[in-house]
């Protein structure tokens, strides 16, 4: 089944404790992206990747890191999480950028205390 | 920077009525405008999209219209059903970048 998977689905952590949210897709997509969803703000793009080893900042990259060492995986790293990073996070992938449907993962709800 | 404004933020309709959600974008060079539906506890899913060389596109009860001159596009759902209740997001591509810009979402409630 074609899908985007994320782990963990739920995470409660404390300020400053490094964490990684994994994302994997099995559709051989080139473009992958991370979004955060907050009430009243919609979906905001954090980072994206055009292909392996090619990543760039979205609109809200502060406090996040990503890597794209393999085509299928695109982990999101929070080196020192803060409470303002409490949010619902989505990973997405598409065949390419430009007029291409994005497939979203099921989401990761992160709470930073 | 580029932005997409979406209205209304909430919309309640009676089952069988039509629903319209509107988005306005700022980047006149944008060429692709998708609409996503997010059901409770799930990730967004594409329901329809339109490209700038087309003014309207239909898929059964769902249609999208695009007015490039006015820089706005709209989602139309006819004969609404309870399963249409969800959050809907519009989006556009930010030209000159490889980014997507999403609207703030519309929570649609279809009342039985």
PDB file of C-alpha atoms in Angstrom, chain B residues 5-108:
ATOM      1  CA  UNK B   5      -6.182  33.936   2.674  1.00  0.00           C
ATOM      2  CA  UNK B   6      -9.057  31.536   3.218  1.00  0.00           C
ATOM      3  CA  UNK B   7     -12.663  32.301   4.219  1.00  0.00           C
ATOM      4  CA  UNK B   8     -14.758  31.471   6.088  1.00  0.00           C
ATOM      5  CA  UNK B   9     -12.969  29.811   8.988  1.00  0.00           C
ATOM      6  CA  UNK B  10     -16.112  27.870   9.894  1.00  0.00           C
ATOM      7  CA  UNK B  11     -19.138  26.999   7.799  1.00  0.00           C
ATOM      8  CA  UNK B  12     -22.318  25.165   8.773  1.00  0.00           C
ATOM      9  CA  UNK B  13     -24.789  23.996   6.140  1.00  0.00           C
ATOM     10  CA  UNK B  14     -27.831  21.799   6.101  1.00  0.00           C
ATOM     11  CA  UNK B  15     -27.454  18.425   4.469  1.00  0.00           C
ATOM     12  CA  UNK B  16     -28.238  18.726   0.783  1.00  0.00           C
ATOM     13  CA  UNK B  17     -27.283  22.398   0.560  1.00  0.00           C
ATOM     14  CA  UNK B  18     -24.206  23.741  -1.186  1.00  0.00           C
ATOM     15  CA  UNK B  19     -21.012  24.962   0.464  1.00  0.00           C
ATOM     16  CA  UNK B  20     -18.517  27.448  -0.936  1.00  0.00           C
ATOM     17  CA  UNK B  21     -15.050  28.174   0.424  1.00  0.00           C
ATOM     18  CA  UNK B  22     -12.949  30.996  -1.012  1.00  0.00           C
ATOM     19  CA  UNK B  23      -9.232  31.635  -1.155  1.00  0.00           C
ATOM     20  CA  UNK B  24      -7.242  34.633  -2.310  1.00  0.00           C
ATOM     21  CA  UNK B  25      -3.561  34.423  -3.174  1.00  0.00           C
ATOM     22  CA  UNK B  26      -0.929  37.083  -3.559  1.00  0.00           C
ATOM     23  CA  UNK B  27       1.577  35.532  -5.974  1.00  0.00           C
ATOM     24  CA  UNK B  28       0.376  36.303  -9.500  1.00  0.00           C
ATOM     25  CA  UNK B  29       2.863  33.772 -10.920  1.00  0.00           C
ATOM     26  CA  UNK B  30       1.333  30.829  -9.038  1.00  0.00           C
ATOM     27  CA  UNK B  31       0.091  28.114 -11.405  1.00  0.00           C
ATOM     28  CA  UNK B  32      -1.233  25.307  -9.262  1.00  0.00           C
ATOM     29  CA  UNK B  33      -4.038  25.412  -6.703  1.00  0.00           C
ATOM     30  CA  UNK B  34      -4.936  22.256  -4.787  1.00  0.00           C
ATOM     31  CA  UNK B  35      -7.641  21.673  -2.200  1.00  0.00           C
ATOM     32  CA  UNK B  36      -7.125  19.245   0.655  1.00  0.00           C
ATOM     33  CA  UNK B  37      -9.646  17.670   3.010  1.00  0.00           C
ATOM     34  CA  UNK B  38      -8.613  16.733   6.538  1.00  0.00           C
ATOM     35  CA  UNK B  39     -10.826  14.373   8.484  1.00  0.00           C
ATOM     36  CA  UNK B  40     -10.562  14.165  12.235  1.00  0.00           C
ATOM     37  CA  UNK B  41      -7.333  12.515  13.363  1.00  0.00           C
ATOM     38  CA  UNK B  42      -5.948  12.135   9.842  1.00  0.00           C
ATOM     39  CA  UNK B  43      -3.576  13.874   7.500  1.00  0.00           C
ATOM     40  CA  UNK B  44      -4.876  16.110   4.698  1.00  0.00           C
ATOM     41  CA  UNK B  45      -5.864  14.419   1.468  1.00  0.00           C
ATOM     42  CA  UNK B  46      -6.104  15.980  -1.980  1.00  0.00           C
ATOM     43  CA  UNK B  47      -9.686  16.204  -3.233  1.00  0.00           C
ATOM     44  CA  UNK B  48      -9.314  18.392  -6.315  1.00  0.00           C
ATOM     45  CA  UNK B  49      -6.796  20.715  -7.930  1.00  0.00           C
ATOM     46  CA  UNK B  50      -6.704  23.207 -10.746  1.00  0.00           C
ATOM     47  CA  UNK B  51      -3.969  24.621 -12.941  1.00  0.00           C
ATOM     48  CA  UNK B  52      -3.773  28.177 -14.163  1.00  0.00           C
ATOM     49  CA  UNK B  53      -4.683  27.362 -17.755  1.00  0.00           C
ATOM     50  CA  UNK B  54      -8.156  26.208 -16.673  1.00  0.00           C
ATOM     51  CA  UNK B  55     -10.999  28.268 -15.234  1.00  0.00           C
ATOM     52  CA  UNK B  56     -13.080  25.492 -13.727  1.00  0.00           C
ATOM     53  CA  UNK B  57     -12.808  21.813 -12.900  1.00  0.00           C
ATOM     54  CA  UNK B  58     -15.460  19.405 -11.668  1.00  0.00           C
ATOM     55  CA  UNK B  59     -15.389  15.999 -10.042  1.00  0.00           C
ATOM     56  CA  UNK B  60     -18.856  14.738  -9.193  1.00  0.00           C
ATOM     57  CA  UNK B  61     -20.169  16.965  -6.364  1.00  0.00           C
ATOM     58  CA  UNK B  62     -16.968  18.964  -6.064  1.00  0.00           C
ATOM     59  CA  UNK B  63     -15.838  21.820  -8.278  1.00  0.00           C
ATOM     60  CA  UNK B  64     -13.097  24.416  -8.184  1.00  0.00           C
ATOM     61  CA  UNK B  65     -13.126  27.736  -9.994  1.00  0.00           C
ATOM     62  CA  UNK B  66     -10.146  29.972 -10.619  1.00  0.00           C
ATOM     63  CA  UNK B  67     -10.065  33.676 -11.423  1.00  0.00           C
ATOM     64  CA  UNK B  68      -6.460  34.569 -12.205  1.00  0.00           C
ATOM     65  CA  UNK B  69      -7.214  38.226 -12.786  1.00  0.00           C
ATOM     66  CA  UNK B  70      -8.683  38.621  -9.324  1.00  0.00           C
ATOM     67  CA  UNK B  71      -6.254  36.061  -7.849  1.00  0.00           C
ATOM     68  CA  UNK B  72      -8.852  33.977  -6.135  1.00  0.00           C
ATOM     69  CA  UNK B  73     -10.129  30.423  -6.350  1.00  0.00           C
ATOM     70  CA  UNK B  74     -13.076  28.698  -4.740  1.00  0.00           C
ATOM     71  CA  UNK B  75     -14.204  25.229  -3.737  1.00  0.00           C
ATOM     72  CA  UNK B  76     -17.829  24.357  -4.363  1.00  0.00           C
ATOM     73  CA  UNK B  77     -19.484  21.307  -2.818  1.00  0.00           C
ATOM     74  CA  UNK B  78     -23.028  20.545  -3.927  1.00  0.00           C
ATOM     75  CA  UNK B  79     -25.595  18.258  -2.293  1.00  0.00           C
ATOM     76  CA  UNK B  80     -23.556  18.159   0.895  1.00  0.00           C
ATOM     77  CA  UNK B  81     -23.577  15.013   2.995  1.00  0.00           C
ATOM     78  CA  UNK B  82     -22.556  14.402   6.631  1.00  0.00           C
ATOM     79  CA  UNK B  83     -19.335  12.765   5.457  1.00  0.00           C
ATOM     80  CA  UNK B  84     -18.316  16.070   3.889  1.00  0.00           C
ATOM     81  CA  UNK B  85     -17.818  17.423   7.427  1.00  0.00           C
ATOM     82  CA  UNK B  86     -14.088  18.074   7.766  1.00  0.00           C
ATOM     83  CA  UNK B  87     -11.463  20.800   7.612  1.00  0.00           C
ATOM     84  CA  UNK B  88     -10.643  22.012   4.110  1.00  0.00           C
ATOM     85  CA  UNK B  89      -7.392  23.701   3.108  1.00  0.00           C
ATOM     86  CA  UNK B  90      -6.572  25.576  -0.051  1.00  0.00           C
ATOM     87  CA  UNK B  91      -2.974  25.973  -1.160  1.00  0.00           C
ATOM     88  CA  UNK B  92      -0.790  27.409  -3.867  1.00  0.00           C
ATOM     89  CA  UNK B  93       2.772  27.049  -5.000  1.00  0.00           C
ATOM     90  CA  UNK B  94       5.129  29.898  -4.196  1.00  0.00           C
ATOM     91  CA  UNK B  95       6.665  30.717  -7.580  1.00  0.00           C
ATOM     92  CA  UNK B  96      10.412  31.092  -7.678  1.00  0.00           C
ATOM     93  CA  UNK B  97      10.723  28.705  -4.739  1.00  0.00           C
ATOM     94  CA  UNK B  98       9.889  25.091  -4.106  1.00  0.00           C
ATOM     95  CA  UNK B  99       7.506  25.885  -1.283  1.00  0.00           C
ATOM     96  CA  UNK B 100       3.783  25.513  -0.756  1.00  0.00           C
ATOM     97  CA  UNK B 101       1.577  28.073   0.935  1.00  0.00           C
ATOM     98  CA  UNK B 102      -1.574  26.859   2.653  1.00  0.00           C
ATOM     99  CA  UNK B 103      -4.644  28.740   3.757  1.00  0.00           C
ATOM    100  CA  UNK B 104      -5.688  28.706   7.394  1.00  0.00           C
ATOM    101  CA  UNK B 105      -8.441  26.155   6.859  1.00  0.00           C
ATOM    102  CA  UNK B 106     -12.249  26.027   6.911  1.00  0.00           C
ATOM    103  CA  UNK B 107     -14.129  23.757   9.274  1.00  0.00           C
ATOM    104  CA  UNK B 108     -17.219  22.567   7.428  1.00  0.00           C
TER     105      UNK B 108
END
